CSV table of C-alpha atoms in Angstrom, one decimal:
chain,number,residue,atom,x,y,z
B,1,UNK,CA,121.6,62.0,75.5
B,2,UNK,CA,124.4,64.8,74.9
B,3,UNK,CA,123.4,64.8,71.2
B,4,UNK,CA,120.0,66.4,69.8
B,5,UNK,CA,117.9,64.5,67.7
B,6,UNK,CA,118.9,66.8,64.5
B,7,UNK,CA,122.7,66.4,65.4
B,8,UNK,CA,122.4,62.4,64.8
B,9,UNK,CA,119.8,61.6,62.3
B,10,UNK,CA,119.5,65.7,60.6
B,11,UNK,CA,116.7,65.7,57.8
B,12,UNK,CA,117.8,62.5,56.6
B,13,UNK,CA,115.5,60.1,54.4
B,14,UNK,CA,113.8,57.5,56.0
B,15,UNK,CA,113.8,54.1,54.2
B,16,UNK,CA,109.7,54.2,54.5
B,17,UNK,CA,106.8,55.7,56.4
B,18,UNK,CA,107.0,54.5,60.1
B,19,UNK,CA,104.7,52.6,61.9
B,20,UNK,CA,104.7,51.7,65.8
B,21,UNK,CA,102.8,48.8,67.1
B,22,UNK,CA,102.8,48.3,70.4
B,23,UNK,CA,100.9,45.0,71.8
B,24,UNK,CA,99.3,45.1,74.8
B,25,UNK,CA,102.3,43.7,76.9
B,26,UNK,CA,104.3,47.2,75.9
B,27,UNK,CA,101.3,49.8,76.0
B,28,UNK,CA,103.1,51.8,78.3
B,29,UNK,CA,106.2,52.2,76.9
B,30,UNK,CA,105.2,52.4,73.6
B,31,UNK,CA,102.9,55.3,74.7
B,32,UNK,CA,106.5,57.4,76.1
B,33,UNK,CA,108.5,56.2,72.8
B,34,UNK,CA,105.8,57.4,70.7
B,35,UNK,CA,105.4,60.6,72.4
B,36,UNK,CA,109.2,61.1,71.5
B,37,UNK,CA,109.0,60.2,67.6
B,38,UNK,CA,106.1,62.8,67.6
B,39,UNK,CA,108.0,65.0,69.1
B,40,UNK,CA,110.9,64.9,66.8
B,41,UNK,CA,108.8,64.2,63.7
B,42,UNK,CA,107.3,67.9,64.6
B,43,UNK,CA,110.9,69.0,64.9
B,44,UNK,CA,111.5,67.9,61.6
B,45,UNK,CA,108.5,69.9,59.7
B,46,UNK,CA,106.6,67.0,59.6
B,47,UNK,CA,103.3,67.0,61.4
B,48,UNK,CA,102.4,63.6,63.4
B,49,UNK,CA,99.5,62.7,65.7
B,50,UNK,CA,100.7,59.3,66.6
B,51,UNK,CA,103.4,56.5,65.2
B,52,UNK,CA,101.1,53.7,66.9
B,53,UNK,CA,98.8,51.6,65.0
B,54,UNK,CA,96.2,50.2,66.8
B,55,UNK,CA,96.1,46.2,67.2
B,56,UNK,CA,94.5,43.5,69.4
B,57,UNK,CA,94.9,40.1,70.1
B,58,UNK,CA,91.5,38.5,71.6
B,59,UNK,CA,91.4,35.2,72.7
B,60,UNK,CA,88.3,32.6,72.8
B,61,UNK,CA,87.3,31.4,76.0
B,62,UNK,CA,88.8,28.0,74.9
B,63,UNK,CA,92.5,29.8,74.7
B,64,UNK,CA,92.9,30.4,70.8
B,65,UNK,CA,93.3,33.6,69.9
B,66,UNK,CA,93.9,35.8,66.6
B,67,UNK,CA,96.0,39.0,65.7
B,68,UNK,CA,94.0,42.0,64.5
B,69,UNK,CA,95.9,45.3,63.4
B,70,UNK,CA,93.4,47.9,62.8
B,71,UNK,CA,94.3,50.0,60.4
B,72,UNK,CA,96.8,49.8,56.8
B,73,UNK,CA,100.4,48.9,57.6
B,74,UNK,CA,101.3,48.7,53.6
B,75,UNK,CA,104.5,50.3,52.6
B,76,UNK,CA,105.6,51.0,56.4
B,77,UNK,CA,108.6,50.7,58.4
B,78,UNK,CA,107.0,48.5,60.8
B,79,UNK,CA,108.3,48.3,64.9
B,80,UNK,CA,106.7,46.3,66.7
B,81,UNK,CA,107.0,46.7,70.7
B,82,UNK,CA,106.4,43.3,73.0
B,83,UNK,CA,107.0,42.9,76.4
B,84,UNK,CA,107.4,39.2,77.1
B,85,UNK,CA,107.5,39.1,80.4
B,86,UNK,CA,104.7,41.2,81.5
B,87,UNK,CA,102.8,38.6,83.4
B,88,UNK,CA,99.8,41.1,84.8
B,89,UNK,CA,98.0,40.7,81.3
B,90,UNK,CA,95.3,38.3,81.8
B,91,UNK,CA,92.3,36.6,79.9
B,92,UNK,CA,89.2,34.2,80.3
B,93,UNK,CA,90.3,30.3,79.7
B,94,UNK,CA,87.7,28.2,80.6
B,95,UNK,CA,85.9,30.4,83.3
B,96,UNK,CA,89.0,31.0,84.4
B,97,UNK,CA,91.8,34.4,84.4
B,98,UNK,CA,94.8,33.0,83.1
B,99,UNK,CA,97.9,35.4,83.2
B,100,UNK,CA,100.1,35.2,79.8
B,101,UNK,CA,103.3,33.6,80.0
B,102,UNK,CA,106.0,34.6,77.8
B,103,UNK,CA,104.9,31.6,75.5
B,104,UNK,CA,101.6,33.5,75.0
B,105,UNK,CA,103.3,37.1,74.5
B,106,UNK,CA,105.4,35.7,71.8
B,107,UNK,CA,102.7,33.9,70.2
B,108,UNK,CA,100.9,37.3,69.9
B,109,UNK,CA,103.6,38.7,68.2
B,110,UNK,CA,104.0,36.4,65.7
B,111,UNK,CA,99.7,37.0,65.1
B,112,UNK,CA,100.6,40.4,64.3
B,113,UNK,CA,103.5,39.6,62.1
B,114,UNK,CA,100.7,37.2,60.2
B,115,UNK,CA,98.2,39.8,60.5
B,116,UNK,CA,100.5,42.2,58.8
B,117,UNK,CA,100.2,39.9,55.5
B,118,UNK,CA,103.2,40.8,54.0
B,119,UNK,CA,102.3,43.9,53.4
B,120,UNK,CA,104.5,46.4,55.1
B,121,UNK,CA,108.1,47.5,53.8
B,122,UNK,CA,110.0,45.9,56.2
B,123,UNK,CA,109.1,44.6,59.8
B,124,UNK,CA,111.3,45.3,62.9
B,125,UNK,CA,110.7,43.4,66.5
B,126,UNK,CA,112.1,45.5,69.5
B,127,UNK,CA,111.6,42.8,72.3
B,128,UNK,CA,113.6,44.3,75.6
B,129,UNK,CA,113.3,41.1,77.6
B,130,UNK,CA,114.6,38.1,75.0
B,131,UNK,CA,112.2,35.4,74.4
B,132,UNK,CA,113.7,32.1,75.9
B,133,UNK,CA,116.8,34.0,76.9
B,134,UNK,CA,117.4,32.7,79.9
B,135,UNK,CA,117.3,29.2,77.8
B,136,UNK,CA,120.1,29.8,75.4
B,137,UNK,CA,122.5,26.9,75.7
B,138,UNK,CA,122.0,23.1,75.6
B,139,UNK,CA,123.0,20.7,78.4
B,140,UNK,CA,122.2,17.1,77.3
B,141,UNK,CA,119.0,16.6,76.2
B,142,UNK,CA,117.7,20.3,76.4
B,143,UNK,CA,115.6,22.2,74.2
B,144,UNK,CA,117.1,25.6,73.0
B,145,UNK,CA,114.2,28.0,73.0
B,146,UNK,CA,116.0,31.4,72.2
B,147,UNK,CA,117.5,30.0,69.6
B,148,UNK,CA,114.9,28.5,68.0
B,149,UNK,CA,112.5,31.8,68.4
B,150,UNK,CA,115.2,33.7,66.5
B,151,UNK,CA,114.8,31.2,63.9
B,152,UNK,CA,111.4,31.8,63.8
B,153,UNK,CA,111.2,35.3,63.2
B,154,UNK,CA,113.7,35.3,60.6
B,155,UNK,CA,111.7,33.1,58.4
B,156,UNK,CA,108.4,35.2,58.9
B,157,UNK,CA,110.5,37.9,57.1
B,158,UNK,CA,111.5,40.1,60.7
B,159,UNK,CA,114.6,42.1,59.4
B,160,UNK,CA,115.7,43.5,62.6
B,161,UNK,CA,115.5,42.3,66.1
B,162,UNK,CA,116.7,45.1,69.2
B,163,UNK,CA,116.9,44.0,72.6
B,164,UNK,CA,118.5,44.8,75.8
B,165,UNK,CA,121.2,43.2,78.0
B,166,UNK,CA,120.3,39.4,76.9
B,167,UNK,CA,121.4,36.8,79.2
B,168,UNK,CA,124.2,35.7,76.4
B,169,UNK,CA,124.2,37.8,73.5
B,170,UNK,CA,126.1,35.0,71.3
B,171,UNK,CA,122.6,33.3,70.6
B,172,UNK,CA,122.5,35.8,67.7
B,173,UNK,CA,124.8,32.9,66.0
B,174,UNK,CA,121.3,31.5,65.5
B,175,UNK,CA,120.3,33.8,62.9
B,176,UNK,CA,123.5,35.5,61.4
B,177,UNK,CA,121.7,37.1,58.3
B,178,UNK,CA,119.6,38.9,60.4
B,179,UNK,CA,119.7,42.3,62.2
B,180,UNK,CA,120.2,41.7,66.0
B,181,UNK,CA,121.0,44.6,68.3
B,182,UNK,CA,121.9,43.7,72.0
B,183,UNK,CA,121.6,46.7,74.0
B,184,UNK,CA,123.2,48.0,77.3
B,185,UNK,CA,121.5,50.8,78.9
B,186,UNK,CA,124.5,52.0,81.0
B,187,UNK,CA,124.8,55.6,80.5
B,188,UNK,CA,120.8,55.7,81.3
B,189,UNK,CA,121.5,53.8,84.5
B,190,UNK,CA,124.6,56.2,85.8
B,191,UNK,CA,122.3,59.1,84.9
B,192,UNK,CA,119.6,57.9,87.0
B,193,UNK,CA,122.0,57.2,90.1
B,194,UNK,CA,123.3,60.7,89.8
B,195,UNK,CA,120.0,62.0,89.4
B,196,UNK,CA,118.6,60.0,92.8
B,197,UNK,CA,121.5,59.6,94.9
B,198,UNK,CA,122.1,63.2,95.8
B,199,UNK,CA,125.9,62.4,97.8
B,200,UNK,CA,127.2,59.8,95.3
B,201,UNK,CA,130.2,60.0,94.3
B,202,UNK,CA,132.6,57.9,91.7
B,203,UNK,CA,135.6,58.5,93.5
B,204,UNK,CA,138.0,55.5,93.1
B,205,UNK,CA,138.8,56.4,97.3
B,206,UNK,CA,134.7,56.2,98.1
B,207,UNK,CA,133.4,53.8,95.4
B,208,UNK,CA,134.0,50.6,93.8
B,209,UNK,CA,131.7,47.9,91.5
B,210,UNK,CA,131.4,44.4,92.5
B,211,UNK,CA,130.5,41.8,89.7
B,212,UNK,CA,127.7,39.3,91.3
B,213,UNK,CA,129.4,36.5,89.3
B,214,UNK,CA,131.8,35.1,86.5
B,215,UNK,CA,128.9,35.9,84.1
B,216,UNK,CA,128.4,39.4,85.0
B,217,UNK,CA,132.0,40.2,84.6
B,218,UNK,CA,132.2,41.9,81.5
B,219,UNK,CA,129.1,44.5,82.6
B,220,UNK,CA,130.4,45.4,85.7
B,221,UNK,CA,134.0,45.6,84.2
B,222,UNK,CA,132.6,48.2,81.9
B,223,UNK,CA,131.0,50.3,84.5
B,224,UNK,CA,134.4,50.2,86.7
B,225,UNK,CA,136.3,50.7,83.2
B,226,UNK,CA,134.7,53.9,82.2
B,227,UNK,CA,134.4,55.3,86.1
B,228,UNK,CA,138.0,54.5,86.9
B,229,UNK,CA,137.3,52.9,89.8
B,230,UNK,CA,138.8,49.5,91.2
B,231,UNK,CA,136.6,46.2,90.8
B,232,UNK,CA,136.0,42.7,93.1
B,233,UNK,CA,133.9,39.8,92.0
B,234,UNK,CA,131.9,37.5,93.7
B,235,UNK,CA,132.3,33.6,92.4
B,236,UNK,CA,129.6,30.9,93.1
B,237,UNK,CA,130.1,27.6,94.4
B,238,UNK,CA,127.8,25.6,93.5
B,239,UNK,CA,126.6,22.0,94.4
B,240,UNK,CA,127.0,20.1,91.3
B,241,UNK,CA,125.5,17.0,92.2
B,242,UNK,CA,122.2,18.1,93.0
B,243,UNK,CA,119.9,20.0,91.1
B,244,UNK,CA,117.0,22.2,92.6
B,245,UNK,CA,114.5,23.6,90.4
B,246,UNK,CA,116.4,22.9,87.3
B,247,UNK,CA,119.9,24.6,88.5
B,248,UNK,CA,122.7,23.4,90.7
B,249,UNK,CA,122.2,25.2,94.2
B,250,UNK,CA,124.7,27.5,95.4
B,251,UNK,CA,126.7,26.4,98.0
B,252,UNK,CA,128.5,30.2,99.0
B,253,UNK,CA,129.7,33.1,97.4
B,254,UNK,CA,133.2,33.8,97.7
B,255,UNK,CA,134.5,37.0,97.3
B,256,UNK,CA,137.4,37.9,95.1
B,257,UNK,CA,139.0,41.1,95.1
B,258,UNK,CA,140.2,44.5,96.6
B,259,UNK,CA,138.9,45.4,100.4
B,260,UNK,CA,135.3,47.3,100.2
B,261,UNK,CA,135.6,48.5,103.6
B,262,UNK,CA,134.1,52.0,103.7
B,263,UNK,CA,133.1,52.1,100.0
B,264,UNK,CA,130.0,52.3,98.5
B,265,UNK,CA,129.1,49.5,96.4
B,266,UNK,CA,127.8,48.9,93.2
B,267,UNK,CA,126.5,45.3,92.3
B,268,UNK,CA,125.2,45.3,88.6
B,269,UNK,CA,123.2,41.9,86.5
B,270,UNK,CA,120.9,41.5,83.9
B,271,UNK,CA,118.1,40.8,86.3
B,272,UNK,CA,116.9,39.9,89.3
B,273,UNK,CA,114.6,36.7,89.6
B,274,UNK,CA,113.8,35.7,92.8
B,275,UNK,CA,116.7,38.4,94.2
B,276,UNK,CA,118.3,35.8,96.9
B,277,UNK,CA,121.5,35.8,95.1
B,278,UNK,CA,121.8,39.9,95.6
B,279,UNK,CA,120.9,40.0,99.2
B,280,UNK,CA,123.2,36.8,99.9
B,281,UNK,CA,126.0,39.1,98.0
B,282,UNK,CA,124.7,42.8,100.3
B,283,UNK,CA,124.9,40.6,103.5
B,284,UNK,CA,128.5,39.4,102.7
B,285,UNK,CA,129.8,42.5,101.6
B,286,UNK,CA,128.1,44.5,105.1
B,287,UNK,CA,130.1,41.6,106.6
B,288,UNK,CA,133.4,42.8,104.7
B,289,UNK,CA,132.6,46.6,106.0
B,290,UNK,CA,131.1,47.9,102.9
B,291,UNK,CA,129.7,51.5,102.7
B,292,UNK,CA,126.3,51.7,100.8
B,293,UNK,CA,125.1,48.9,98.8
B,294,UNK,CA,123.8,49.9,95.3
B,295,UNK,CA,122.0,47.2,93.0
B,296,UNK,CA,121.3,47.1,89.7
B,297,UNK,CA,119.4,45.0,87.1
B,298,UNK,CA,118.1,45.6,84.0
B,299,UNK,CA,115.0,43.4,84.7
B,300,UNK,CA,114.0,43.7,88.0
B,301,UNK,CA,110.7,40.9,88.4
B,302,UNK,CA,111.3,39.7,91.9
B,303,UNK,CA,109.4,36.7,91.4
B,304,UNK,CA,109.4,35.9,95.3
B,305,UNK,CA,107.6,39.3,96.3
B,306,UNK,CA,109.4,42.1,98.1
B,307,UNK,CA,109.3,41.6,101.8
B,308,UNK,CA,112.9,40.2,102.0
B,309,UNK,CA,114.3,43.5,100.1
B,310,UNK,CA,111.7,45.6,102.2
B,311,UNK,CA,113.3,44.0,105.5
B,312,UNK,CA,117.3,44.5,104.0
B,313,UNK,CA,116.3,48.2,103.4
B,314,UNK,CA,115.1,48.8,106.7
B,315,UNK,CA,118.2,47.1,108.2
B,316,UNK,CA,120.5,49.1,106.1
B,317,UNK,CA,121.8,46.2,104.0
B,318,UNK,CA,120.4,47.3,100.7
B,319,UNK,CA,120.6,51.1,100.1
B,320,UNK,CA,119.0,51.3,96.6
B,321,UNK,CA,117.7,49.2,94.0
B,322,UNK,CA,117.8,50.3,90.3
B,323,UNK,CA,116.1,48.3,87.3
B,324,UNK,CA,114.3,49.8,84.0
B,325,UNK,CA,111.2,50.3,82.6
B,326,UNK,CA,111.9,47.9,79.7
B,327,UNK,CA,109.2,44.8,81.6
B,328,UNK,CA,106.6,45.4,83.5
B,329,UNK,CA,106.8,46.2,87.1
B,330,UNK,CA,104.2,46.3,90.1
B,331,UNK,CA,102.9,49.2,91.5
B,332,UNK,CA,104.2,47.4,95.0
B,333,UNK,CA,107.5,48.2,93.7
B,334,UNK,CA,107.4,51.3,92.2
B,335,UNK,CA,106.2,52.6,95.3
B,336,UNK,CA,109.1,51.6,97.2
B,337,UNK,CA,111.1,53.9,98.6
B,338,UNK,CA,114.2,51.8,97.9
B,339,UNK,CA,113.7,51.6,94.4
B,340,UNK,CA,114.6,53.9,91.3
B,341,UNK,CA,113.3,53.5,87.8
B,342,UNK,CA,115.6,54.1,85.0
B,343,UNK,CA,114.0,55.2,81.7
B,344,UNK,CA,115.0,53.8,78.5
B,345,UNK,CA,112.2,55.0,76.5
B,346,UNK,CA,114.2,57.8,74.8
B,347,UNK,CA,116.8,55.1,74.1
B,348,UNK,CA,114.4,53.1,72.4
B,349,UNK,CA,112.9,55.8,70.2
B,350,UNK,CA,116.5,57.1,69.0
B,351,UNK,CA,117.3,53.4,67.8
B,352,UNK,CA,113.5,53.4,66.1
B,353,UNK,CA,114.9,56.7,64.3
B,354,UNK,CA,118.2,55.2,63.6
B,355,UNK,CA,117.0,52.5,61.9
B,356,UNK,CA,114.1,53.9,59.7
B,357,UNK,CA,116.9,56.1,58.5
B,358,UNK,CA,119.1,53.3,57.7
B,359,UNK,CA,122.0,55.0,59.4
B,360,UNK,CA,124.9,53.9,61.9
B,361,UNK,CA,123.7,53.0,65.1
B,362,UNK,CA,127.5,53.1,66.8
B,363,UNK,CA,127.1,56.4,68.4
B,364,UNK,CA,123.8,55.1,70.2
B,365,UNK,CA,125.3,52.1,71.2
B,366,UNK,CA,128.2,53.2,72.6
B,367,UNK,CA,127.9,55.6,75.4
B,368,UNK,CA,131.1,55.9,76.6
B,369,UNK,CA,131.4,60.0,75.4
B,370,UNK,CA,128.1,60.4,77.3
B,371,UNK,CA,129.2,58.9,80.0
B,372,UNK,CA,132.3,61.4,79.9
B,373,UNK,CA,130.2,64.3,79.5
B,374,UNK,CA,127.7,63.3,82.3
B,375,UNK,CA,130.8,62.8,84.8
B,376,UNK,CA,131.7,66.2,84.0
B,377,UNK,CA,128.3,67.6,84.5
B,378,UNK,CA,128.7,66.3,88.2
B,379,UNK,CA,132.1,67.7,88.3
B,380,UNK,CA,133.3,64.4,88.6
B,381,UNK,CA,136.1,64.6,85.4
């Protein structure tokens, strides 16, 4: 980030003393965020060892649980960080090891809010991967998981919710009176790409952006606009007469747009789940004689494993996959030569500071100026 913490916040007065609760699902990310907050507090003349507040959500062997906060939160501006996508946490359930699901994590979040017992000055939730976010609209007789979860949090007294790259941010219409910020880590992605890929050029003759589908069009349009490059897109042709795993299967990916021949291609999406669609696009782009292909997803969860991506990398189909540290990544993924991590912890810390100081966060949300300076730094402007 080009602006310093003092430029953004100065020595302004905080809403209330800051407290940070990182649930077990987000301990690693919470520790990084806390380090920034502690460092900045020292720069501002406030000596704080840690803003983290110890907490626990133990489980009984029957599966019941409870939330426990181990020190006072009275009068604090409380920020609760949770990763509902962390499937690596397990608990004993009738003698078996049961992996926590998004439902379990969301329930633990509500337990911690209950444990605060209304004593906190204000409660803010940072939930990078939005609970129920993929079930954001109703077709036929279906539940509205995300909208109902947001209303639950509002009824429990949550004042603000910060999420990243929501599948459909219009779900905030369910809570018009509660603060809802949907953040896009665009600057952090471009910074990581320029740092990790040494010979990368954003020249429009050498580089272009391709949207994987119509749903991801806006985010890819933004990348193309700020970089000043051309853009294409794929249209997913589906078989609407069949439903497989709750969805209409994709029959083909049809490309629309300018030629990709000889150009490095960047494809951005919110989530890589099984990864099959991203690989289909990569193979289709290679058939059109594209150069290197770099994929990005805010949440790289790879539900079907990594083997197909290993093969695609080995065969020169995919040259790199970028993903954030906003949700759990397996050690196997982190060890892959084709995976590049985008660290968003500092961005979260800035957000917490802004909310805690009760000031405008427009300078943080809009990364256009920072991207301009980044491109100048690498001689591309």
